[in-house]
Amino acid sequence: MRRSFFSWSLAISLVTAAGCGSGGDTSGSAGNTSAGGGGTAGTGGTGGGLIGGDGGSLLTEHGKATALAVAPNPGTIEAKDGLPASAQFTATATFEDGYQGPVDPTWKFDKLEIALVDGTGLVTANGKLGGKGTLTATFAGLDATAPVTVHLSFTENPAGITPADQALFDAPNASPSGTLLYPYDKTVFARGLLAPEVMWNGGAAGDVYLVHLKQDFVDAKFYVTADPPSDFKMTDAFWTALTQSNAGEDVSVDVQRLSGGQAFAPMHETWKIAQGSLRGSIYYWAVNTGQLMKIAPGASSPTVVFDSGPADQLGAPAPANYNGAMPPWESGGNGKRCVACHTVSKDGSTIAAVFEKKGSTASPWGTIDLTQDPAQVKQITPYDSTTIYLGLSPDGKLGVANDLAMRMHLADTATGNGIPSALDGFADNTCDPAFSPNGKLLAFSGHVDGYYPVEFYRADLDVMDFDAATMTFSNRRTVVPGGNLAVAFPSFSPDSDWLLYQYGDYSRARYGAAGEVSGNDDLYMADVAGITGPVALATASGAGLEAKNQHKAYQPTVNPISVGGYTWVVFVSPRDYGNKMVSGADPTTDNRKQLWVAAVDMNPVPGKDPSHPAFWLPGQDLSTVNMSGYWALEPCHQEGMGCDEGYECCTGFCQPDGMGSFQCVPPPGGCSKQGDACGTDGDCCNSPSYQCIGGFCAQAEPN
């Protein structure tokens, strides 16, 4: 699990202040002058007192210690407004003759990320994280423990209202304060994201609001003004404290209005925090600039993946069979050659993308090497190629090109050369190829009726087995019949057992001039084995939203890593984003597509929607039209490089470096912790609570 930077920095400062290893703590209360064991901040040590760790002279007088107790038990530390706070704990021993007295044990605390203990039993919370840990006292071979809860409270009053006005929120009338717009009730967030912006309607200029967020270890009240369109943006530092202090319990969210001396009933919802951080990057197409962009969860803005080059220059490497057309490439609107439909390998090493030639939908495709800095174009297929869409193997070495005639062909991504395979002999139209994370399956839309690989109105969901050693496809079967509707854009779950896909009356959100075609689509998932069958992801798709924002979910792709017991999917939707992006009667006519992310329960239960409300991917540019988001890991880090989780490392393992950071290491032996590589469930520490999912140990179920 990711380590918080402030726990390590606080540990270093306390070690320095305590003079670790100086021979004991002599700065305590009167009488605390006996030599302790030195100790280190965080793990304690003896610090002097009536009876030292060996029992002292009183051991002979009273006999052996038979019992040990810590007080207070339980203990609570209240830390306010991000500042450190402390509580003193003591230990009492009972001896053979019944005598009870204070002793000077060795102290340890097991949650150094939230608090440290010194040699006297003083536990100091850093004020940045809340939670519960166990304090242990050791004396004369005996251990005693006490649970210690660190509770964080925050009160901020940027509105500057008086205590009397604050008290008015305790006596509201029954009228609602307004309507919460975003985030949606029961949204599941993950750690490692930017804070969401809370938005609502219903107030007036000059109104004051109490935004109250509460969970087991954090309670925060913010008194703010928020003139329409009303919103509240918490700081990233507070969001970090909230998410990292969460232990799986609900976050209660209340927004309450005060107007004209009268408080109104709070707008209320709850959120869930997945117990893990989202990783990888999402690569997407900014349509109105024609550029490929990427954004990592937690990033404040996207970056351009690579410089695609001027549209009026052929560029290098030059495609074969160039016919001299000028300009050779379609402009993305900024003078750069347009790079459109694309896909990314699971390991983050390779992008395969269509380079759109001037005046033609069918175009050559190229391979971009993401392991280079900056990323480099490795090859572009001949200029007269007719590729529309692509699929990549997990390691990026193989691609399946989908051409204008709705035929699929296997290819070597290093050269672009075709590799003969069973795909060449299909008699029906096939579209939207996608490899499984384990590389053993290929999913695609089969028996397609439509116009070309990203625009059709009827298709089935088909799967084939693939053997990379022999480059052979076999055992084609239909997993989900499409009926009179279209299955499009399949994407595998991290364990390769499920397919998430788009299902509806048209494969694109909209095509052509306003009024021509608008696709009504929802997200679904189905098991590859065909036992469970299709499962509607209705909540993620927008069930319960305003009617115009329903059935507007397109092109899902799945994070290759399971986090917090969930599968995470990014998809395209033109739905309204609170009061920051509001459409007319039909969001597809405004062409304001953005990327949204939703959590989906692993191992769906029949009859239950496993999806949760989606959230807008923070950090996007609201002024661009964003689509075709593909989730992939970053190119792996070599041994000795920094990391947070094992799946970031080429070795598959990330371990502490002894200096407060983590680095990629060779397989260390023993069980694999969360995020480290594995072969079976039994390889994972704390199995079966953690399982081997997609080659890495991950939480098996949500908390």
XYZ file of C-alpha atoms in Angstrom:
703
model
C 0.000 0.000 0.000
C 1.294 3.453 -0.791
C 3.184 5.168 2.053
C 2.285 8.726 2.956
C 5.116 11.223 2.651
C 4.264 13.064 5.832
C 4.535 9.956 8.052
C 8.164 9.572 7.051
C 9.019 13.237 7.370
C 7.470 13.361 10.837
C 9.364 10.240 11.861
C 12.641 11.856 10.846
C 11.877 15.047 12.770
C 10.952 13.190 15.953
C 14.034 11.006 15.782
C 16.150 14.140 15.518
C 14.353 15.837 18.433
C 14.592 12.821 20.707
C 18.312 12.301 20.215
C 17.762 8.672 19.314
C 20.401 6.378 20.828
C 21.618 9.014 23.306
C 21.179 6.703 26.275
C 17.632 7.409 27.349
C 15.091 10.159 27.866
C 16.053 12.478 30.722
C 13.647 15.288 29.869
C 10.455 13.822 31.294
C 8.642 14.504 34.553
C 10.312 14.476 37.948
C 11.798 11.116 38.840
C 12.146 10.081 35.199
C 15.920 9.953 35.364
C 16.775 6.279 35.263
C 18.653 5.048 32.245
C 16.311 3.578 29.710
C 17.159 1.490 26.713
C 17.552 4.449 24.401
C 14.885 3.365 21.899
C 13.868 5.043 18.693
C 10.963 7.307 17.982
C 8.076 5.228 16.700
C 9.229 1.952 18.256
C 9.681 3.342 21.750
C 12.219 1.863 24.110
C 12.511 2.299 27.880
C 12.662 5.820 29.159
C 13.212 5.606 32.924
C 10.669 5.382 35.734
C 10.061 3.482 38.957
C 10.801 0.039 37.617
C 12.837 -0.434 34.467
C 12.475 -3.032 31.815
C 14.283 -5.678 33.917
C 12.110 -5.049 36.990
C 14.747 -3.195 39.007
C 15.333 -3.784 42.720
C 11.618 -4.110 43.425
C 11.528 -7.421 41.596
C 13.115 -9.103 44.626
C 10.822 -7.358 47.079
C 7.563 -8.171 45.282
C 8.501 -11.208 43.241
C 7.999 -11.605 39.529
C 5.615 -9.523 37.484
C 2.531 -11.601 36.678
C 0.367 -9.122 34.745
C 0.744 -5.900 32.833
C -1.820 -3.255 31.890
C -1.754 -0.093 29.791
C -3.820 2.986 30.572
C -5.843 4.602 29.225
C -7.360 1.615 27.467
C -8.715 2.336 24.935
C -6.999 5.615 24.147
C -8.094 8.448 21.902
C -6.142 11.353 20.473
C -8.025 14.335 19.084
C -5.963 16.214 16.479
C -7.403 19.495 15.279
C -6.913 21.363 12.012
C -3.969 19.287 10.824
C -1.779 19.937 13.867
C 0.009 17.258 15.907
C -1.544 16.137 19.187
C -0.329 13.829 21.955
C -1.614 11.550 24.706
C 0.370 10.061 27.577
C 0.064 6.338 28.265
C 1.329 4.508 31.323
C 1.934 0.881 32.231
C 1.142 -0.812 35.534
C 2.433 -4.233 36.599
C 0.966 -6.687 39.098
C 3.543 -8.748 41.013
C 3.459 -12.125 42.768
C 2.653 -10.630 46.170
C -0.254 -8.616 44.739
C 1.594 -5.332 44.650
C 0.627 -3.057 41.743
C 2.775 -0.199 40.571
C 3.909 1.829 37.590
C 6.663 0.388 35.482
C 8.842 1.628 32.664
C 8.335 -0.724 29.701
C 9.452 -0.712 26.121
C 6.779 0.903 23.945
C 5.806 0.160 20.365
C 3.037 1.470 18.092
C 2.093 -0.411 14.925
C 0.706 2.421 12.761
C 3.631 4.767 12.247
C 1.780 6.519 9.431
C -0.659 8.031 11.957
C 1.353 8.369 15.172
C 4.692 7.696 16.870
C 5.481 6.708 20.467
C 8.531 7.751 22.450
C 10.286 5.954 25.302
C 7.953 7.388 27.954
C 4.688 6.198 26.388
C 3.852 9.578 24.864
C 1.973 8.912 21.624
C 2.030 11.810 19.152
C -0.361 11.873 16.226
C 0.933 13.742 13.193
C -2.433 15.414 12.581
C -2.387 14.426 8.921
C -3.934 10.949 9.116
C -6.547 9.418 11.368
C -7.112 5.781 12.135
C -6.710 3.076 14.744
C -3.549 1.321 15.858
C -2.282 -0.848 18.679
C 0.068 0.390 21.384
C 2.149 -2.361 22.988
C 4.052 -2.194 26.274
C 6.646 -4.897 27.007
C 7.958 -5.471 30.545
C 9.659 -8.451 32.188
C 8.600 -10.754 29.363
C 4.973 -9.588 29.487
C 3.060 -7.691 26.808
C 0.039 -5.459 27.253
C -1.814 -3.662 24.494
C -4.277 -0.837 24.131
C -6.114 0.290 20.996
C -5.395 3.918 20.156
C -7.736 5.886 17.925
C -6.548 9.051 16.241
C -9.448 11.270 15.303
C -9.012 14.304 13.066
C -11.290 17.324 13.212
C -11.201 20.351 10.968
C -13.114 23.614 11.155
C -12.624 26.281 8.531
C -14.612 29.491 8.267
C -13.651 31.350 5.083
C -17.172 32.837 5.081
C -16.300 34.580 8.370
C -19.636 33.963 10.073
C -20.057 34.358 13.826
C -20.475 31.500 16.321
C -24.105 32.568 16.700
C -24.699 32.151 12.970
C -22.873 28.822 13.006
C -25.302 27.667 15.699
C -28.241 28.382 13.368
C -27.282 25.321 11.309
C -28.279 23.191 14.314
C -31.918 24.306 14.020
C -32.912 24.098 10.339
C -36.437 24.156 9.014
C -37.774 21.327 6.861
C -37.276 23.028 3.491
C -34.388 21.601 1.477
C -31.219 23.621 1.034
C -31.116 22.770 -2.673
C -30.186 19.880 -4.956
C -26.810 18.185 -5.060
C -25.639 17.708 -8.642
C -22.170 16.204 -8.331
C -20.681 13.882 -7.155
C -23.516 11.377 -7.287
C -24.811 9.647 -4.172
C -22.921 6.434 -3.337
C -20.013 7.165 -5.665
C -16.957 4.980 -5.044
C -13.713 6.929 -5.197
C -10.185 5.616 -4.828
C -7.110 7.049 -3.209
C -4.579 8.837 -5.364
C -7.134 11.075 -7.116
C -7.592 14.817 -7.005
C -10.426 15.950 -4.762
C -13.860 16.048 -6.410
C -15.677 19.343 -6.749
C -19.026 19.349 -4.923
C -21.708 21.163 -6.948
C -25.330 22.038 -6.257
C -28.245 24.231 -7.318
C -30.866 26.044 -5.266
C -29.166 28.945 -3.507
C -28.858 32.661 -4.080
C -26.039 35.172 -4.049
C -24.868 35.920 -0.513
C -26.029 32.606 1.002
C -23.664 30.838 3.390
C -23.202 27.056 3.426
C -21.985 24.480 5.898
C -20.224 21.647 4.072
C -19.888 18.814 6.578
C -17.881 15.677 5.751
C -17.711 12.937 8.347
C -16.403 9.386 8.643
C -15.076 7.259 11.490
C -11.743 9.051 11.915
C -12.358 12.456 10.282
C -14.928 15.157 10.997
C -14.702 18.388 9.008
C -16.883 21.493 8.867
C -16.389 24.202 6.256
C -18.401 27.453 6.423
C -18.290 28.896 2.918
C -19.997 31.245 0.504
C -20.885 29.775 -2.895
C -22.832 32.046 -5.202
C -24.600 30.269 -8.103
C -23.430 28.196 -9.871
C -22.567 26.872 -6.413
C -19.598 24.638 -5.731
C -17.087 23.670 -3.059
C -13.541 22.501 -3.759
C -11.745 20.939 -0.819
C -7.968 21.106 -0.693
C -5.948 18.159 -1.908
C -4.294 17.955 1.530
C -7.679 17.484 3.198
C -8.820 15.013 0.525
C -5.659 12.997 1.180
C -6.366 13.005 4.920
C -9.957 11.934 4.285
C -9.199 9.125 1.848
C -6.107 7.722 3.539
C -7.778 7.794 6.956
C -10.798 5.919 5.656
C -11.069 2.236 6.579
C -13.909 1.315 4.232
C -16.748 3.039 6.062
C -19.119 5.473 4.335
C -18.231 9.146 4.060
C -21.237 11.230 5.069
C -21.643 14.441 3.042
C -24.030 17.218 4.055
C -24.395 20.623 2.416
C -26.640 23.015 4.318
C -27.736 26.543 3.392
C -28.138 29.620 5.609
C -30.061 32.504 4.080
C -31.635 35.527 5.768
C -30.955 34.143 9.214
C -32.692 30.831 8.475
C -30.959 27.479 8.022
C -32.463 24.859 5.753
C -32.455 21.066 5.785
C -29.163 19.608 4.566
C -28.623 18.041 1.168
C -27.209 14.613 2.007
C -25.360 11.782 0.297
C -22.662 9.228 1.043
C -19.454 8.205 -0.706
C -17.283 5.129 -0.479
C -13.465 5.138 -0.544
C -11.782 2.091 -2.095
C -8.846 0.892 -0.027
C -6.157 1.436 -2.622
C -4.727 4.001 -5.043
C -5.510 4.063 -8.741
C -2.427 3.628 -10.892
C -1.444 3.807 -14.529
C -2.291 6.478 -17.093
C -5.273 7.035 -19.315
C -4.376 7.796 -22.926
C -7.096 9.570 -24.881
C -7.857 11.522 -28.009
C -8.582 15.247 -27.698
C -10.757 15.421 -30.791
C -10.710 19.164 -31.440
C -6.904 19.298 -31.301
C -6.283 15.943 -33.012
C -3.666 15.031 -30.419
C -3.172 12.019 -28.183
C -3.120 13.069 -24.541
C -2.485 11.243 -21.309
C -3.468 11.852 -17.740
C -2.594 9.881 -14.629
C -5.026 9.655 -11.709
C -3.978 12.446 -9.368
C -2.489 14.659 -12.104
C -3.810 18.210 -12.287
C -3.652 18.431 -16.090
C -3.055 16.221 -19.146
C 0.094 16.137 -21.245
C 0.649 15.491 -24.953
C 1.838 11.914 -25.510
C 4.111 12.804 -28.437
C 4.599 15.492 -31.043
C 2.713 14.206 -34.074
C 4.469 16.634 -36.435
C 3.145 19.191 -38.946
C 0.254 18.081 -41.158
C 1.910 19.578 -44.250
C 5.059 17.459 -43.887
C 5.351 13.733 -44.485
C 7.542 13.236 -41.406
C 9.738 10.335 -40.389
C 9.577 7.448 -40.659
C 7.952 8.043 -44.027
C 5.237 5.588 -45.076
C 5.795 3.542 -48.233
C 3.628 4.129 -51.309
C 3.230 7.825 -50.579
C 1.437 9.286 -53.602
C 2.600 12.875 -53.253
C -0.684 14.229 -51.848
C -0.291 17.691 -50.353
C -0.762 18.149 -47.534
C -0.131 14.470 -46.759
C -2.051 14.450 -43.471
C -5.328 15.666 -42.054
C -4.834 18.549 -39.643
C -6.062 18.111 -36.103
C -7.077 21.741 -36.011
C -3.765 23.107 -34.783
C -1.587 22.434 -37.798
C -0.430 19.061 -36.449
C -1.144 15.812 -38.256
C -4.237 14.186 -36.793
C -3.637 11.014 -34.786
C -7.030 9.475 -34.150
C -8.145 5.949 -33.266
C -5.560 4.311 -31.045
C -4.960 1.657 -28.409
C -2.325 1.097 -25.714
C -0.670 -2.123 -24.576
C -1.363 -3.237 -21.017
C 2.281 -2.810 -20.014
C 2.324 0.802 -21.202
C 5.160 0.242 -23.669
C 3.365 0.783 -26.976
C 0.633 2.783 -28.673
C -0.777 1.783 -32.032
C -2.616 4.648 -33.714
C -4.126 5.698 -37.029
C -2.374 8.607 -38.776
C -5.215 10.202 -40.686
C -4.284 11.003 -44.265
C -5.794 13.946 -46.083
C -9.299 13.395 -47.421
C -9.657 9.738 -46.418
C -11.069 7.914 -43.426
C -8.992 4.795 -44.130
C -5.382 5.525 -43.265
C -2.025 4.013 -42.316
C -1.321 3.105 -38.725
C 1.836 3.621 -36.754
C 3.534 2.355 -33.605
C 4.685 4.751 -30.896
C 7.354 3.573 -28.448
C 6.425 4.903 -24.998
C 9.584 3.578 -23.358
C 11.535 6.378 -25.040
C 11.606 9.913 -23.649
C 10.193 11.616 -25.580
C 8.012 8.924 -27.142
C 9.074 7.974 -30.671
C 7.200 6.781 -33.761
C 8.752 3.409 -34.673
C 6.970 2.701 -37.951
C 4.061 3.761 -40.126
C 2.422 1.301 -42.500
C 2.155 2.106 -46.246
C 0.275 5.254 -47.153
C -2.400 3.286 -48.998
C -3.288 1.205 -45.900
C -6.961 1.219 -44.957
C -6.863 0.789 -41.187
C -9.594 2.224 -38.967
C -9.163 0.560 -35.562
C -6.546 -1.487 -33.676
C -5.996 -3.950 -30.848
C -2.673 -4.638 -29.084
C -1.246 -7.633 -27.260
C -0.387 -7.041 -23.557
C 3.321 -6.554 -24.343
C 2.646 -4.409 -27.419
C 4.521 -6.704 -29.806
C 1.470 -7.820 -31.798
C -1.441 -5.856 -33.176
C -4.732 -6.654 -34.834
C -5.565 -4.075 -37.496
C -9.214 -3.547 -38.388
C -9.572 -2.219 -41.932
C -12.185 -0.254 -43.830
C -13.747 -3.464 -45.149
C -14.361 -4.591 -41.517
C -11.723 -7.317 -41.723
C -9.077 -8.052 -39.070
C -5.403 -8.926 -39.671
C -2.625 -9.860 -37.264
C 0.546 -7.755 -37.553
C 4.007 -7.259 -36.091
C 3.978 -3.831 -34.440
C 7.728 -3.334 -34.859
C 7.464 -3.416 -38.644
C 3.752 -3.166 -39.400
C 4.036 -6.318 -41.527
C 1.107 -8.699 -41.597
C 1.231 -12.169 -40.047
C -1.046 -14.774 -41.698
C -3.705 -16.059 -39.309
C -7.226 -17.430 -39.085
C -8.496 -13.851 -38.863
C -7.793 -13.426 -42.571
C -10.417 -15.995 -43.520
C -13.484 -14.583 -41.750
C -16.426 -14.183 -44.108
C -18.453 -11.905 -41.816
C -17.770 -8.321 -40.780
C -15.675 -8.051 -37.603
C -14.733 -4.946 -35.604
C -13.154 -3.562 -32.414
C -10.520 -6.205 -31.541
C -9.153 -6.367 -27.971
C -6.639 -8.762 -26.396
C -7.059 -10.090 -22.856
C -4.496 -9.054 -20.197
C -3.141 -12.622 -20.076
C -2.694 -12.581 -23.872
C -4.692 -15.784 -24.373
C -7.936 -14.364 -25.785
C -9.100 -11.959 -28.454
C -12.544 -10.348 -28.168
C -14.281 -8.468 -30.969
C -17.628 -7.468 -32.429
C -18.741 -10.173 -34.853
C -21.415 -10.496 -37.554
C -21.500 -6.724 -37.837
C -24.030 -4.698 -39.811
C -22.924 -1.124 -40.424
C -20.549 1.151 -42.256
C -17.025 0.701 -40.901
C -15.288 -0.557 -37.754
C -16.321 2.243 -35.394
C -19.763 2.892 -36.850
C -22.371 0.137 -36.914
C -25.803 -0.701 -35.599
C -25.749 -4.475 -35.028
C -23.105 -6.899 -33.729
C -22.453 -9.884 -31.453
C -19.682 -10.222 -28.869
C -17.276 -12.938 -30.034
C -14.134 -14.428 -28.470
C -11.277 -16.558 -29.810
C -8.402 -18.346 -28.101
C -4.918 -17.160 -29.026
C -1.592 -18.979 -28.737
C 1.263 -16.460 -28.919
C 3.864 -19.208 -29.298
C 2.369 -20.407 -32.583
C 0.565 -17.180 -33.583
C -2.689 -19.100 -33.976
C -6.314 -18.195 -33.280
C -8.915 -20.895 -32.657
C -12.266 -21.776 -31.094
C -14.329 -18.782 -32.133
C -17.553 -18.514 -30.132
C -20.259 -15.961 -29.458
C -20.328 -14.907 -25.813
C -23.202 -12.402 -26.106
C -25.631 -12.374 -29.055
C -26.413 -8.795 -30.018
C -29.915 -9.425 -31.319
C -31.048 -6.303 -33.129
C -28.543 -4.114 -31.265
C -24.787 -3.646 -31.359
C -22.093 -4.851 -28.981
C -19.051 -2.585 -29.373
C -15.669 -1.807 -27.805
C -15.095 -4.877 -25.598
C -12.444 -4.636 -22.865
C -11.299 -7.413 -20.527
C -11.229 -7.322 -16.728
C -7.764 -7.635 -15.092
C -8.248 -11.379 -14.515
C -9.294 -11.922 -18.178
C -12.509 -13.642 -16.976
C -14.965 -10.851 -17.810
C -15.631 -8.528 -20.713
C -16.977 -5.009 -20.279
C -18.584 -3.524 -23.381
C -20.963 -0.982 -24.853
C -24.431 -2.166 -25.944
C -27.099 -0.175 -27.742
C -28.589 0.935 -31.003
C -25.492 2.572 -32.488
C -21.778 2.242 -31.905
C -21.047 5.976 -31.930
C -22.474 8.717 -29.754
C -23.298 10.793 -32.801
C -22.343 10.946 -36.436
C -22.912 13.604 -39.055
C -24.908 16.800 -38.756
C -27.283 17.384 -35.865
C -30.348 15.206 -36.151
C -28.797 12.374 -38.155
C -27.838 9.606 -35.728
C -27.541 9.575 -31.950
C -26.431 6.398 -30.218
C -28.278 5.244 -27.111
C -25.881 2.948 -25.286
C -25.198 1.510 -21.852
C -22.318 -0.400 -20.295
C -22.545 -4.145 -19.708
C -20.287 -6.973 -18.623
C -20.380 -10.699 -19.348
C -18.268 -13.653 -18.284
C -16.088 -15.189 -20.975
C -17.186 -18.663 -19.881
C -20.795 -17.800 -20.725
C -22.185 -19.054 -17.402
C -23.512 -15.805 -15.929
C -24.263 -14.009 -19.178
C -24.797 -10.274 -19.673
C -24.953 -8.054 -16.578
C -26.139 -4.466 -16.984
C -23.903 -1.811 -15.406
C -26.918 0.448 -15.081
C -25.680 2.668 -12.266
C -22.404 3.478 -13.982
C -24.311 4.118 -17.213
C -26.397 6.819 -15.560
C -29.552 5.150 -14.226
C -31.317 7.661 -12.010
C -29.846 10.707 -13.704
C -31.928 13.232 -15.598
C -33.423 11.463 -18.634
C -31.261 13.333 -21.155
C -28.100 12.021 -19.444
C -29.133 8.361 -19.447
C -28.028 5.831 -22.092
C -25.058 8.007 -23.030
C -22.149 5.742 -22.041
C -19.635 4.721 -24.689
C -16.309 2.997 -25.365
C -15.324 1.467 -22.012
C -11.768 0.354 -21.255
C -10.604 -1.295 -18.061
C -7.700 -0.527 -15.740
C -5.374 -3.577 -15.981
C -4.927 -3.497 -12.180
C -7.666 -4.317 -9.684
C -7.772 -1.814 -6.797
C -9.623 -2.103 -3.495
C -11.682 -5.100 -4.577
C -13.028 -3.314 -7.653
C -12.539 -3.371 -11.390
C -12.188 0.210 -12.675
C -13.508 1.296 -16.039
C -13.038 4.563 -17.907
C -15.618 5.458 -20.543
C -16.810 8.327 -22.707
C -19.959 10.298 -21.988
C -21.359 13.709 -22.987
C -23.513 13.757 -19.826
C -23.732 16.939 -17.771
C -20.911 17.544 -15.310
C -22.650 19.182 -12.353
C -23.182 22.847 -13.124
C -19.817 23.210 -14.896
C -20.859 21.542 -18.144
C -24.587 21.618 -18.865
C -26.110 20.491 -22.149
C -29.348 21.187 -23.930
C -32.030 18.578 -24.577
C -29.553 16.046 -26.040
C -25.967 16.033 -24.729
C -24.673 14.339 -27.883
C -25.562 17.367 -30.025
C -23.214 19.570 -27.993
C -20.301 17.194 -28.648
C -18.855 17.833 -25.180
C -17.552 14.344 -24.537
C -15.496 13.785 -21.393
C -13.957 10.782 -19.640
C -15.748 9.246 -16.671
C -14.581 6.509 -14.286
C -16.646 3.940 -12.379
C -15.937 1.159 -9.920
C -17.402 -2.277 -10.605
C -17.562 -5.037 -7.994
C -15.475 -8.063 -8.788
C -17.326 -11.375 -9.100
C -20.813 -9.937 -9.727
C -23.763 -11.453 -7.883
C -26.636 -12.518 -10.187
C -29.542 -10.110 -10.013
C -27.485 -7.256 -8.554
C -25.973 -4.319 -10.426
C -22.249 -4.517 -9.584
C -21.489 -0.999 -10.793
C -21.349 2.247 -8.859
C -21.964 5.861 -9.888
C -19.286 7.271 -12.142
C -17.114 10.274 -11.411
C -15.616 12.758 -13.847
C -11.908 12.052 -14.315
C -10.251 14.993 -12.525
C -7.632 17.008 -14.366
C -9.235 16.918 -17.823
C -9.486 20.011 -19.958
C -13.157 20.965 -20.128
C -12.533 22.913 -23.319
C -11.554 19.816 -25.339
C -13.676 16.949 -26.629
C -12.156 13.876 -25.001
C -12.775 10.294 -26.076
C -11.141 6.907 -26.702
C -9.616 6.637 -23.250
C -7.292 3.638 -22.839
C -6.004 2.668 -19.408
C -2.499 1.222 -19.189
C 0.373 0.954 -16.774
C 3.365 3.230 -17.149
C 6.419 1.595 -18.769
C 7.973 -0.522 -16.014
C 10.763 0.728 -13.772
C 14.111 -1.062 -13.684
C 15.634 -2.554 -10.551
C 16.771 0.169 -8.125
C 14.297 2.771 -9.395
C 11.619 4.277 -7.151
C 8.127 2.757 -6.940
C 4.929 2.571 -4.916
C 3.633 -0.845 -5.991
C 5.225 -3.978 -7.444
C 3.354 -3.747 -10.748
C 5.301 -0.568 -11.517
C 8.524 -2.614 -11.561
C 9.912 -4.775 -14.344
C 10.765 -7.331 -11.647
C 7.227 -7.186 -10.241
C 8.369 -6.332 -6.703
C 8.617 -3.063 -4.749
C 10.214 -3.014 -1.289
C 11.370 -0.438 1.326
C 14.867 0.875 0.729
C 15.533 1.518 4.432
C 15.466 5.300 4.020
C 11.732 5.968 3.973
C 11.201 5.281 0.273
C 10.578 2.230 -1.911
C 12.437 0.792 -4.871
C 12.139 -2.000 -7.428
C 13.944 -5.135 -6.274
C 14.488 -8.735 -7.422
C 11.946 -11.280 -6.106
C 12.575 -11.127 -2.329
C 11.120 -14.522 -1.443
C 8.204 -15.188 0.872
C 4.633 -14.171 0.178
C 3.788 -11.292 -2.151
C 2.278 -8.158 -0.665
C -0.461 -6.106 -2.305
C 0.642 -4.958 -5.761
C 3.520 -7.443 -6.047
C 3.751 -10.147 -8.695
C 2.172 -13.562 -8.163
C 1.341 -16.771 -9.980
C -1.453 -18.155 -7.798
C -3.687 -16.935 -4.988
C -1.471 -18.814 -2.532
C 1.458 -16.547 -3.399
C -0.299 -13.566 -1.810
C 0.121 -12.560 1.812
C -3.175 -12.752 3.740
C -4.809 -15.066 1.195
C -7.768 -15.490 0.616
C -8.486 -11.853 1.519
C -5.968 -11.065 -1.212
C -5.902 -12.937 -4.502
C -3.679 -13.114 -7.562
C -5.609 -10.984 -10.065
C -4.042 -10.333 -13.444
C -0.633 -11.435 -12.165
C -0.545 -9.166 -9.097
C -1.840 -9.541 -5.536
C -4.959 -7.463 -4.953
C -7.803 -7.153 -2.487
C -10.366 -9.819 -3.331
C -13.526 -7.969 -2.274
C -14.444 -4.393 -1.329
C -14.491 -3.562 2.386
